[in-house]
Coordinates of C-alpha atoms and ligand atoms in Angstrom, one line a residue:
M1 CA 6.5 82.9 122.1
S2 CA 7.1 80.3 124.9
S3 CA 4.0 81.3 127.5
K4 CA 4.8 79.2 130.1
T5 CA 2.6 78.5 133.4
S6 CA 3.7 76.5 135.6
S7 CA 2.1 74.4 138.2
I8 CA -0.3 76.0 140.5
Q9 CA 1.9 76.8 144.4
I10 CA 0.9 78.3 147.7
L11 CA 2.9 80.9 148.0
P12 CA 5.6 80.9 150.6
P13 CA 4.2 83.1 153.9
L14 CA 6.5 86.2 152.6
V15 CA 6.2 86.6 149.6
A16 CA 2.4 86.7 149.9
E17 CA 2.8 88.9 153.1
R18 CA 4.6 91.4 151.2
I19 CA 2.2 91.1 148.1
A20 CA -0.9 92.0 150.4
A21 CA 1.0 94.7 152.2
G22 CA 1.7 96.1 149.0
E23 CA -2.5 97.0 149.0
V24 CA -2.3 99.0 151.7
I25 CA 1.4 100.2 152.0
E26 CA 2.7 101.7 148.7
R27 CA 4.6 104.5 150.4
P28 CA 5.8 106.6 153.4
A29 CA 2.2 108.4 153.8
S30 CA 0.6 105.4 153.9
V31 CA 2.4 103.9 157.1
V32 CA 2.2 107.5 158.7
K33 CA -1.9 107.2 157.6
E34 CA -1.9 103.9 159.6
L35 CA 0.2 104.6 162.3
V36 CA -1.3 108.1 163.4
E37 CA -5.0 106.9 162.7
N38 CA -4.3 103.8 165.3
S39 CA -2.9 106.7 167.9
L40 CA -6.0 108.3 167.4
D41 CA -8.4 105.4 168.1
A42 CA -6.1 104.6 171.0
G43 CA -7.5 108.2 172.3
A44 CA -4.5 110.3 172.5
D45 CA -4.3 114.1 172.1
Q46 CA -1.0 114.6 171.2
I47 CA 1.0 113.2 168.0
A48 CA 4.1 113.8 166.9
V49 CA 5.4 112.0 163.5
I50 CA 9.4 112.0 163.4
L51 CA 10.8 110.8 159.6
E52 CA 14.3 110.3 157.8
N53 CA 14.8 111.2 154.9
G54 CA 11.2 111.7 153.8
G55 CA 10.3 108.6 156.0
R56 CA 12.2 106.3 153.7
N57 CA 15.0 105.6 156.2
L58 CA 13.2 105.9 159.5
I59 CA 9.3 106.6 160.2
E60 CA 8.7 106.7 164.3
V61 CA 4.9 108.0 165.6
L62 CA 4.7 109.0 168.9
D63 CA 1.1 109.1 171.0
N64 CA -0.2 109.6 174.5
G65 CA -2.9 107.2 173.4
E66 CA -3.8 104.2 176.2
G67 CA -1.1 101.8 175.4
I68 CA -1.2 97.9 174.5
S69 CA -1.0 95.3 177.0
K70 CA 1.7 93.3 177.6
K71 CA -0.2 90.2 176.6
D72 CA -1.6 92.3 173.1
L73 CA 1.7 93.4 171.9
P74 CA 2.9 90.4 170.5
L75 CA -0.8 90.0 168.8
C76 CA -0.6 94.0 167.3
L77 CA 1.9 92.6 164.9
L78 CA -0.2 89.6 163.1
R79 CA -2.2 90.3 160.0
H80 CA -5.9 90.2 160.9
A81 CA -5.6 91.1 164.6
T82 CA -7.4 94.2 166.3
S83 CA -8.8 95.2 168.8
K84 CA -11.4 97.4 166.9
L85 CA -14.3 94.7 165.6
S86 CA -14.8 91.3 166.9
R87 CA -17.8 90.1 164.5
L88 CA -19.2 91.2 161.1
E89 CA -21.9 93.1 162.5
D90 CA -19.5 95.8 164.1
L91 CA -18.8 97.5 161.0
E92 CA -22.2 98.8 160.9
T93 CA -21.7 100.6 164.3
L94 CA -18.3 101.3 163.5
Q95 CA -16.7 104.4 165.2
T96 CA -12.9 103.8 164.6
L97 CA -10.3 104.4 161.9
G98 CA -9.4 101.4 161.8
F99 CA -10.4 97.9 162.2
R100 CA -8.8 95.5 159.4
G101 CA -6.3 94.3 161.6
E102 CA -3.6 94.3 158.8
A103 CA -1.6 97.7 159.2
L104 CA 1.0 96.8 161.2
A105 CA 1.1 93.2 159.7
S106 CA 1.5 94.5 156.2
I107 CA 4.3 97.3 158.0
Q108 CA 6.2 94.5 159.4
A109 CA 6.4 92.9 155.8
V110 CA 8.0 95.6 154.4
A111 CA 9.9 97.1 156.5
Q112 CA 11.9 96.7 160.1
V113 CA 9.1 97.2 162.8
R114 CA 9.7 98.0 166.6
V115 CA 6.8 98.7 169.3
L116 CA 6.9 100.7 172.4
S117 CA 4.4 100.9 174.7
R118 CA 3.0 101.7 178.2
N119 CA -0.8 100.3 178.8
Q120 CA -2.6 102.5 181.0
G121 CA -2.6 101.3 184.5
S122 CA 0.6 99.3 183.8
E123 CA 3.6 100.0 185.8
Q124 CA 5.7 99.6 183.0
A125 CA 6.7 100.0 179.3
Y126 CA 7.2 96.9 177.1
E127 CA 9.0 96.5 173.5
I128 CA 8.6 94.3 170.8
E129 CA 10.4 94.0 167.4
G130 CA 9.2 92.6 164.2
G131 CA 10.2 93.1 160.4
I132 CA 11.9 91.7 157.1
T133 CA 15.1 91.3 159.0
R134 CA 14.0 89.7 162.0
K135 CA 12.7 86.3 163.0
Q136 CA 9.2 86.9 163.1
T137 CA 7.3 86.6 167.5
S138 CA 10.1 87.9 168.8
E139 CA 10.0 88.1 172.4
V140 CA 8.1 91.0 174.5
K141 CA 10.8 92.8 176.7
P142 CA 10.4 94.9 179.7
I143 CA 11.4 98.5 179.6
T144 CA 12.3 100.5 182.7
F145 CA 11.9 103.7 181.5
G146 CA 8.3 104.9 179.8
H147 CA 7.4 108.4 179.1
F148 CA 5.4 109.3 175.9
L149 CA 5.1 113.2 175.6
G150 CA 4.5 113.5 178.7
S151 CA 2.3 111.0 179.7
P152 CA 2.9 107.7 181.7
H153 CA 0.8 105.6 179.2
G154 CA 1.2 105.6 174.9
T155 CA 2.9 103.9 172.3
Q156 CA 5.9 104.8 170.4
I157 CA 5.9 102.7 166.7
R158 CA 9.5 103.0 164.6
V159 CA 9.1 101.8 161.3
A160 CA 13.0 101.4 159.8
N161 CA 14.6 101.0 156.3
L162 CA 10.7 100.8 154.5
F163 CA 10.6 98.7 151.2
S164 CA 14.7 98.4 151.7
E165 CA 14.7 94.3 150.7
I166 CA 11.7 95.1 148.2
P167 CA 13.7 97.1 145.7
A168 CA 11.0 96.7 142.9
R169 CA 8.9 99.3 144.8
L170 CA 11.7 101.6 146.5
K171 CA 12.1 102.1 142.7
F172 CA 8.9 103.7 142.3
L173 CA 9.3 106.0 145.7
K174 CA 8.9 109.5 144.9
S175 CA 12.1 111.7 146.0
S176 CA 12.3 112.5 149.9
R177 CA 10.8 116.0 149.2
S178 CA 7.6 115.2 147.9
E179 CA 7.2 112.1 150.1
L180 CA 7.2 114.8 152.7
A181 CA 4.7 116.8 151.3
A182 CA 2.5 114.0 150.9
I183 CA 2.4 113.0 154.6
K184 CA 2.4 117.1 155.8
D185 CA -0.7 117.4 153.5
L186 CA -2.0 113.8 155.0
L187 CA -0.9 115.0 158.6
E188 CA -3.1 118.7 158.0
K189 CA -6.1 116.2 157.0
F190 CA -5.8 114.6 160.3
A191 CA -5.5 117.7 162.2
L192 CA -9.0 119.7 160.1
T193 CA -10.9 116.8 161.5
H194 CA -9.0 116.3 165.2
P195 CA -8.9 119.9 166.2
R196 CA -8.3 119.1 169.7
V197 CA -5.7 116.4 169.3
Q198 CA -1.8 118.3 169.3
F199 CA 0.3 117.4 166.1
R200 CA 4.4 117.3 165.4
L201 CA 5.9 117.5 162.4
V202 CA 9.4 116.5 163.1
H203 CA 11.7 116.0 159.6
D204 CA 15.9 115.2 159.5
D205 CA 15.5 117.2 163.1
Q206 CA 13.5 120.0 162.2
T207 CA 10.3 120.4 163.1
L208 CA 8.1 121.5 160.3
F209 CA 4.8 122.2 161.9
Q210 CA 2.7 121.9 165.5
M211 CA -0.2 122.4 166.4
K212 CA -1.4 123.2 169.3
A213 CA -5.0 122.1 170.2
Q214 CA -7.5 124.2 169.2
K215 CA -11.3 124.8 168.7
P216 CA -12.9 123.0 165.3
Q217 CA -13.5 126.1 164.3
E218 CA -9.7 127.9 164.8
R219 CA -8.4 124.8 163.5
I220 CA -10.7 124.7 160.7
Q221 CA -9.2 128.6 160.2
T222 CA -5.8 127.5 160.4
L223 CA -6.0 124.7 157.9
L224 CA -7.7 126.5 155.2
G225 CA -5.8 129.4 155.9
A226 CA -8.6 132.2 155.9
Q227 CA -7.1 135.5 157.5
T228 CA -9.3 136.3 159.6
K229 CA -12.2 135.2 161.4
T230 CA -14.9 136.8 159.7
D231 CA -13.6 135.4 156.1
L232 CA -14.9 131.9 156.8
L233 CA -18.2 131.5 156.5
S234 CA -20.4 128.4 156.9
E235 CA -23.5 126.8 156.7
S236 CA -25.0 124.0 157.5
F237 CA -27.9 121.7 157.1
K238 CA -29.5 118.8 159.9
E239 CA -31.8 116.5 159.4
D240 CA -32.6 112.8 160.7
S241 CA -30.1 110.8 159.2
L242 CA -27.3 113.6 157.9
E243 CA -26.1 116.3 159.1
I244 CA -23.5 119.1 156.9
D245 CA -21.6 121.8 157.8
F246 CA -19.6 123.1 155.1
Y247 CA -16.7 126.2 155.5
W248 CA -15.5 128.5 152.9
V249 CA -12.6 130.8 153.0
R250 CA -14.4 133.8 151.7
G251 CA -12.0 135.8 148.9
L252 CA -9.7 132.9 148.7
S253 CA -8.6 131.1 145.0
L254 CA -6.3 128.7 144.4
P255 CA -4.0 127.6 141.3
H256 CA -4.5 123.9 142.9
A257 CA -7.2 121.9 144.6
R258 CA -5.1 121.0 147.8
K259 CA -7.5 123.0 150.6
I260 CA -10.4 121.1 149.5
Y261 CA -11.0 118.7 152.8
Q262 CA -14.0 116.3 152.5
S263 CA -15.0 114.6 155.3
V264 CA -17.5 111.4 156.6
N265 CA -18.1 110.6 159.9
G266 CA -14.8 111.8 161.1
R267 CA -13.0 109.7 158.2
I268 CA -10.8 112.3 155.1
V269 CA -12.1 110.4 152.0
R270 CA -12.0 111.8 148.4
D271 CA -15.1 111.4 146.8
R272 CA -15.5 112.8 143.4
L273 CA -18.8 112.7 144.2
L274 CA -18.9 114.8 146.6
Q275 CA -16.1 116.8 144.8
Q276 CA -18.2 117.1 142.2
A277 CA -21.2 118.9 144.2
L278 CA -18.9 120.9 146.6
L279 CA -17.1 122.2 143.5
Q280 CA -20.2 123.0 140.7
P281 CA -21.6 125.9 142.6
F282 CA -17.8 127.9 142.0
R283 CA -18.1 127.0 137.9
Q284 CA -19.2 129.9 136.8
R285 CA -17.7 132.3 139.9
L286 CA -13.9 131.2 139.4
L287 CA -12.0 130.9 136.8
P288 CA -10.9 127.8 135.2
G289 CA -7.9 125.9 137.3
Q290 CA -8.7 128.0 139.8
F291 CA -10.3 126.5 143.3
P292 CA -11.6 127.9 146.5
A293 CA -10.2 126.4 150.0
L294 CA -13.3 125.0 151.6
A295 CA -14.2 121.9 154.3
C296 CA -17.4 119.3 154.2
F297 CA -18.0 117.2 156.5
V298 CA -20.5 114.9 156.2
K299 CA -22.2 112.8 159.3
I300 CA -24.7 110.0 158.1
A301 CA -25.6 106.9 159.5
P302 CA -23.3 104.1 159.2
D303 CA -25.7 102.1 157.6
Q304 CA -25.6 104.3 155.1
I305 CA -22.4 103.9 154.1
D306 CA -20.2 101.6 153.3
V307 CA -16.2 102.2 153.7
N308 CA -15.4 99.0 153.0
V309 CA -14.6 99.9 149.9
H310 CA -11.1 100.2 149.6
P311 CA -8.2 99.0 151.6
S312 CA -6.7 102.7 152.7
K313 CA -10.5 103.2 153.4
T314 CA -10.3 106.6 151.4
E315 CA -13.4 105.9 149.5
I316 CA -16.8 105.6 150.4
R317 CA -20.2 104.3 149.2
F318 CA -22.9 106.4 149.5
L319 CA -26.5 104.7 149.6
N320 CA -28.4 107.4 147.8
S321 CA -26.2 109.0 146.5
Q322 CA -28.4 110.9 144.5
A323 CA -29.8 112.6 147.8
I324 CA -26.8 113.6 149.6
F325 CA -25.1 115.4 146.3
Q326 CA -28.0 117.4 146.1
K327 CA -28.3 118.4 149.6
L328 CA -24.7 119.0 149.1
Q329 CA -25.5 121.3 146.4
R330 CA -27.6 122.8 147.8
T331 CA -26.0 123.8 151.3
V332 CA -23.0 125.5 148.9
E333 CA -25.1 127.7 147.0
S334 CA -26.8 128.6 149.9
L335 CA -23.8 129.8 152.0
L336 CA -22.5 131.1 148.4
Q337 CA -25.9 133.6 148.3
K338 CA -26.1 134.3 151.7
Q339 CA -22.6 135.8 151.4
L340 CA -24.2 138.5 148.8
R341 CA -27.3 138.8 150.5
S342 CA -25.2 139.8 154.0
S343 CA -22.2 139.7 155.5
P344 CA -21.2 141.0 159.0
S345 CA -17.8 142.0 158.0
H346 CA -19.0 143.8 154.7
P347 CA -22.0 145.4 156.0
V348 CA -22.9 146.3 152.2
S349 CA -26.8 146.7 152.3
F350 CA -27.0 145.4 148.2
H351 CA -30.5 147.0 147.3
S352 CA -30.4 150.0 149.8
P353 CA -33.8 152.1 149.0
A354 CA -32.0 155.5 147.7
P355 CA -32.9 158.9 149.5
S356 CA -35.4 160.5 147.7
A357 CA -33.5 163.8 147.9
A358 CA -30.4 163.5 146.9
P359 CA -29.1 161.4 143.7
S360 CA -29.9 157.8 144.2
F361 CA -26.8 156.1 144.0
S362 CA -28.3 152.7 142.9
L363 CA -26.6 150.7 140.4
E364 CA -29.3 151.4 137.7
S365 CA -29.4 155.0 138.1
A366 CA -25.9 155.8 138.0
H367 CA -26.2 154.1 134.7
A368 CA -28.9 156.1 134.0
F369 CA -26.9 159.2 134.5
R370 CA -23.5 158.8 133.2
E371 CA -26.1 157.8 130.0
S372 CA -27.8 160.9 130.1
F373 CA -24.1 161.9 130.3
S374 CA -22.6 160.2 127.2
G375 CA -25.6 159.9 125.5
T376 CA -24.8 156.1 124.6
S377 CA -25.8 153.0 126.6
S378 CA -22.4 151.4 126.9
A379 CA -22.6 148.9 129.6
F380 CA -18.4 148.7 129.4
P381 CA -17.2 152.3 129.8
S382 CA -13.4 152.2 128.8
L383 CA -10.8 153.5 130.5
P384 CA -11.1 155.7 133.1
Y385 CA -14.3 153.7 135.0
P386 CA -16.8 155.0 133.9
P387 CA -16.1 157.9 131.6
A388 CA -14.5 161.0 133.1
F389 CA -16.8 162.8 135.4
E390 CA -14.2 164.7 137.0
E391 CA -16.9 168.0 137.0
T392 CA -19.9 166.1 138.5
K393 CA -21.0 168.1 141.8
L394 CA -22.7 165.3 143.1
E395 CA -23.2 165.5 146.5
L396 CA -21.7 162.0 148.2
E397 CA -24.2 160.6 150.5
T398 CA -22.9 160.4 154.3
A399 CA -23.8 157.1 155.2
S400 CA -22.9 155.4 152.7
P401 CA -23.1 151.9 153.2
L402 CA -20.1 151.1 152.1
G403 CA -18.4 153.8 154.8
Q404 CA -16.6 157.1 154.1
F405 CA -14.4 157.3 151.5
R406 CA -10.8 158.2 153.0
G407 CA -9.2 158.9 149.7
I408 CA -6.7 156.8 147.3
L409 CA -3.0 155.3 148.1
F410 CA -0.5 155.3 145.7
N411 CA -3.3 156.2 142.6
T412 CA -4.4 152.2 143.0
Y413 CA -6.4 151.4 146.7
L414 CA -9.1 152.6 147.6
V415 CA -9.7 153.7 151.1
F416 CA -13.3 153.1 153.2
E417 CA -13.1 153.4 156.6
M418 CA -16.2 151.4 158.5
E419 CA -17.2 151.6 161.9
D420 CA -14.4 148.9 163.2
H421 CA -11.9 148.9 160.3
I422 CA -10.6 150.3 157.1
K423 CA -11.1 148.3 153.6
L424 CA -8.5 148.8 151.2
Y425 CA -10.2 148.2 147.1
D426 CA -7.7 147.6 144.3
Q427 CA -9.5 149.5 142.0
H428 CA -7.7 147.5 138.7
A429 CA -8.6 144.0 140.2
A430 CA -12.1 145.7 141.4
H431 CA -12.5 146.4 137.5
E432 CA -11.5 143.5 136.0
R433 CA -14.6 141.5 138.2
I434 CA -17.0 143.7 137.1
R435 CA -16.5 143.5 133.6
Y436 CA -15.2 139.5 133.7
E437 CA -18.6 139.1 135.5
A438 CA -20.8 141.7 132.6
L439 CA -18.8 139.6 129.8
Q440 CA -19.9 136.7 131.0
K441 CA -23.2 137.3 132.0
R442 CA -23.9 138.1 128.4
H443 CA -21.8 135.1 127.1
L444 CA -24.0 133.2 128.9
E445 CA -26.9 134.6 128.5
N446 CA -26.1 134.1 124.9
E447 CA -26.2 137.7 123.5
T448 CA -24.2 138.9 121.2
P449 CA -23.2 141.9 122.4
A450 CA -23.7 145.1 121.1
R451 CA -21.1 145.8 118.0
Q452 CA -19.2 148.9 117.6
Q453 CA -17.9 150.0 113.7
L454 CA -14.5 151.0 113.6
L455 CA -13.9 154.5 111.7
M456 CA -10.6 152.3 110.4
P457 CA -11.2 148.6 109.8
Q458 CA -8.3 146.7 110.6
T459 CA -6.4 144.0 108.4
L460 CA -4.2 141.3 109.9
G461 CA -2.5 138.9 107.5
F462 CA -1.7 135.3 108.2
D463 CA 0.2 132.5 106.4
P464 CA -1.8 131.2 103.9
D465 CA -1.2 127.2 105.4
Q466 CA -4.0 128.7 108.3
K467 CA -6.6 129.4 106.1
H468 CA -8.6 126.5 107.1
D469 CA -7.8 127.0 111.0
I470 CA -8.9 130.7 110.5
L471 CA -12.2 129.9 109.0
K472 CA -13.4 127.6 111.6
S473 CA -12.6 130.1 114.3
L474 CA -15.0 132.9 112.8
P475 CA -18.1 132.0 114.6
L476 CA -16.5 132.3 117.7
L477 CA -15.4 135.5 116.9
E478 CA -18.3 136.3 115.6
K479 CA -19.7 135.2 118.8
L480 CA -17.7 137.0 121.1
G481 CA -19.0 140.1 119.6
F482 CA -16.0 140.9 116.7
D483 CA -17.1 140.9 112.7
A484 CA -15.0 139.5 110.8
E485 CA -14.3 138.5 107.3
L486 CA -11.3 136.7 104.8
F487 CA -10.3 139.2 102.6
G488 CA -8.3 136.9 99.9
E489 CA -5.7 134.2 100.7
K490 CA -4.0 135.3 103.2
A491 CA -5.8 138.4 105.2
L492 CA -8.7 138.6 108.2
V493 CA -10.3 142.1 108.3
F494 CA -11.9 142.9 111.4
R495 CA -15.2 145.7 110.7
S496 CA -16.5 146.0 114.1
V497 CA -15.1 144.8 117.4
P498 CA -17.7 144.6 120.6
E499 CA -18.9 147.4 122.1
G500 CA -16.3 149.0 125.1
W501 CA -13.9 146.5 123.5
G502 CA -12.2 150.0 123.3
T503 CA -9.1 150.3 120.4
D504 CA -6.3 151.2 122.7
D505 CA -3.7 149.1 121.4
L506 CA -6.4 147.5 119.3
R507 CA -3.7 145.6 116.3
T508 CA -1.9 143.9 119.3
R509 CA -4.7 143.4 120.6
L510 CA -6.5 141.4 118.0
Q511 CA -3.8 139.3 116.9
N512 CA -3.9 138.1 120.8
L513 CA -7.5 137.3 120.0
L514 CA -6.8 135.6 117.1
E515 CA -3.9 133.7 118.0
R516 CA -6.0 132.5 121.1
A517 CA -8.8 131.6 118.7
L518 CA -6.5 130.0 116.7
S519 CA -5.1 127.5 119.9
L520 CA -8.6 126.8 120.6
G521 CA -8.4 124.7 117.1
E522 CA -10.7 121.4 116.9
N523 CA -11.4 121.6 120.3
S524 CA -14.1 125.2 119.4
S525 CA -17.5 123.6 120.4
S526 CA -16.3 121.0 123.2
L527 CA -16.9 122.5 127.1
K528 CA -13.2 123.6 126.9
M529 CA -14.4 125.6 124.5
D530 CA -16.5 127.3 127.3
E531 CA -13.6 127.4 129.7
A532 CA -11.3 128.8 126.7
V533 CA -14.0 131.5 126.4
F534 CA -13.6 132.2 129.7
E535 CA -10.7 132.2 130.1
Q536 CA -10.1 135.1 127.1
L537 CA -12.8 137.2 129.0
A538 CA -10.9 137.5 131.9
S539 CA -8.2 138.4 129.9
E540 CA -10.3 140.4 128.2
A541 CA -11.6 142.0 131.2
C542 CA -8.0 142.7 132.4
H543 CA -6.6 144.4 129.2
S544 CA -9.8 146.5 129.1
S545 CA -9.8 147.6 132.9
V546 CA -9.2 150.4 135.3
R547 CA -5.1 150.2 135.7
S548 CA -3.5 151.0 138.9
G549 CA -2.5 154.3 138.3
D550 CA -5.2 155.6 136.6
R551 CA -6.2 158.4 139.1
L552 CA -10.3 157.9 139.8
T553 CA -12.7 160.7 141.4
E554 CA -14.5 160.4 144.4
F555 CA -17.5 159.6 142.3
E556 CA -15.7 157.1 140.2
A557 CA -14.4 155.1 143.1
L558 CA -17.5 155.1 145.2
Q559 CA -18.9 153.6 141.7
L560 CA -16.3 150.9 141.3
C561 CA -17.2 149.6 145.1
R562 CA -20.8 149.7 144.4
D563 CA -20.4 147.1 141.3
L564 CA -18.1 145.5 142.8
L565 CA -20.2 144.4 145.7
N566 CA -22.9 143.7 143.3
C567 CA -21.1 140.5 141.3
K568 CA -21.0 137.4 142.3
H569 CA -18.3 136.2 143.2
P570 CA -16.7 140.0 144.6
W571 CA -13.7 139.1 146.5
N572 CA -11.3 138.1 143.8
C573 CA -10.2 139.3 140.1
P574 CA -11.0 136.6 137.8
H575 CA -7.4 135.4 138.2
G576 CA -8.0 135.1 142.1
R577 CA -6.0 137.9 143.5
P578 CA -8.0 139.4 146.5
T579 CA -10.5 142.7 145.5
V580 CA -10.4 143.8 148.9
I581 CA -8.3 143.5 152.1
E582 CA -9.4 144.6 155.4
L583 CA -7.9 145.6 158.2
S584 CA -10.0 146.1 161.7
H585 CA -9.2 149.3 164.1
D586 CA -7.8 146.4 166.6
Q587 CA -5.2 145.5 164.5
I588 CA -4.2 149.3 163.9
D589 CA -4.2 149.6 168.2
Q590 CA -2.0 146.4 168.3
W591 CA 0.7 147.8 165.9
F592 CA 0.7 151.1 168.4
Q593 CA 0.8 148.9 171.4
R594 CA -2.8 150.4 172.7
K595 CA -4.3 146.8 173.0
T596 CA -3.0 143.7 173.4
K597 CA -3.6 140.9 171.0
L598 CA -6.2 138.9 172.2
W599 CA -6.2 136.3 169.8
K600 CA -3.3 134.5 168.5
N601 CA -3.7 132.5 165.2
P602 CA -1.7 129.4 165.4
S603 CA -0.1 129.0 162.5
L604 CA 1.6 126.5 159.9
E605 CA 5.4 126.9 159.7
S606 CA 7.0 125.2 156.6
Ligands
ADP1 P1 -6.5 98.0 163.1 O1 -6.3 99.6 163.3 O2 -7.4 98.1 162.0 O3 -7.2 97.5 164.6 P2 -3.5 97.5 162.9 O4 -2.7 97.3 162.4 O5 -3.0 98.9 162.5 O6 -5.2 97.3 163.0 O7 -3.6 97.4 164.7 C1 -3.9 96.2 165.2 C2 -3.7 96.8 166.7 O8 -2.9 96.9 167.3 C3 -5.1 97.6 166.4 O9 -6.3 97.3 166.6 C4 -5.0 97.8 168.9 O10 -5.3 97.2 169.5 C5 -3.3 97.8 168.5 N1 -2.3 99.0 167.9 C6 -1.8 99.6 167.5 N2 -1.1 101.2 167.1 C7 -2.0 101.4 168.9 C8 -1.4 102.8 169.2 N3 0.0 103.4 169.0 N4 -1.8 102.5 170.5 C9 -3.1 101.7 171.1 N5 -3.0 100.7 170.3 C10 -2.7 100.0 169.1
MG2 MG1 -4.8 100.6 162.6

């Protein structure tokens, strides 16, 4: 092996430039990030991003900001040239997104750049070119026109052929599609922190999205994907040097974490600590692998953080991270609690005192009532929900907090009419949620569930190689409420199942359960197991729930909805599908053109 260390050399400027550029400019999205930050720093309220081939061939950013003067134009491409900071102390009071004076210099080290700008108050626009294939410090050329997105002043920066001279970099770029997706993601983040700014994204001559200036609340609603204003819930926290504004979309759960936004002092960041504080309160409310849609805006005294940790400034350092963590988490918890106690669009009183004359409909009494009929104390009745009540002659409360029951559509959707809207509950999804939480509660409280003896024990055969794994899975089965023991070398006998598990399709379900338990293998004591257990619970809840198509009585329908609203997280089934949707009276009137549309939700097209 030849380890050859040559003598120290000062790198030629071009090489040094390119190495430095690599820190900031990794891919087309990094270019867009730097250019859009500059436009925002320049006070633009209209920004257009135009791309060709996912940004590889061309990235152009146009803004109507204050512009760059003729004198500054040649400077803006130089390293450490910035108009935003001149002394080290300025770092502490910084209001702008940029401050290093490196972005344009870095970009021109790895691409061709043309800057065209007309400064506020200037009669003329000027242009300068720089970049890899051109000689540095080119001259400033006057341009006779100069209008920017309808404004007399502004800036247009074109970045062409990114990395074309650096094959190593080019090789690592993802497909044009995923680069484009990253850019779209990025613009949505900017859009969130800058609601009054209009954004447009054009790719290969096609407008991918366009966002009009909006009020902050409307922008958040659009970006988080809340269907209606009332689905967007918020909570704030305020003290001397810290403000938190937290927004969450009730009833939305997603299989990815892309709708989790964190901003600190107007800058979108990606901070693990923040992320943990935000997600912790959802842990037992959503299935593993499901994420909420939320946005958290933190305002903190600048001397309490350091933003100068990472070249792209997406990471920050808090002086007192523990305190921030707790306050964030409490804010989230408090919102989740609040929405359970009362919520304007779901005017459900969760602890309504029952009128003394009519039979009460509180949950406890309904259970007690059910027990008096069935003679069991099953908290998990099997189909239908609850055990048939066809014959009950109960008078239903007229002013139910659920609204007026109006019937069942397609044997699946329970319809309730409220003062200004109707609600549709999906009976299967609702029952899944109820059962999931009950099973989960039982699991978390470490209660071993009541068991139900099987009249005929069920024997499942297995491959003798599996014996070792089967033995290992027995404690888990036991914990879930199954009594199972080995019978010889290749069979397992189930003598009882958890109460309420039911005996429909018993064999198949036991087989699935066993496979599931076996697949956990070595992990069965770790946190992973916990998650797997919840998943198991969810699928269990799903199996034994009221199915769509099962005919419910009015009483059962009411009871189901009440139980749902007593859940911790009533708005989704454990798999993330909505349990209830709302349709406003206004909306229906609009269909029949009785009213004109008052407020249009500007949407993202893609
Ligand atoms: P920084 O943003 O850290 O100052 P940049 O390299 O991104 O460094 O930009 C250098 C300078 O060029 C900025 O400080 C600003 O004065 C000017 N500039 C860049 N883009 C724009 C723009 N779109 N509008 C106005 N000025 C700009
Ligand atoms: Mg900048």
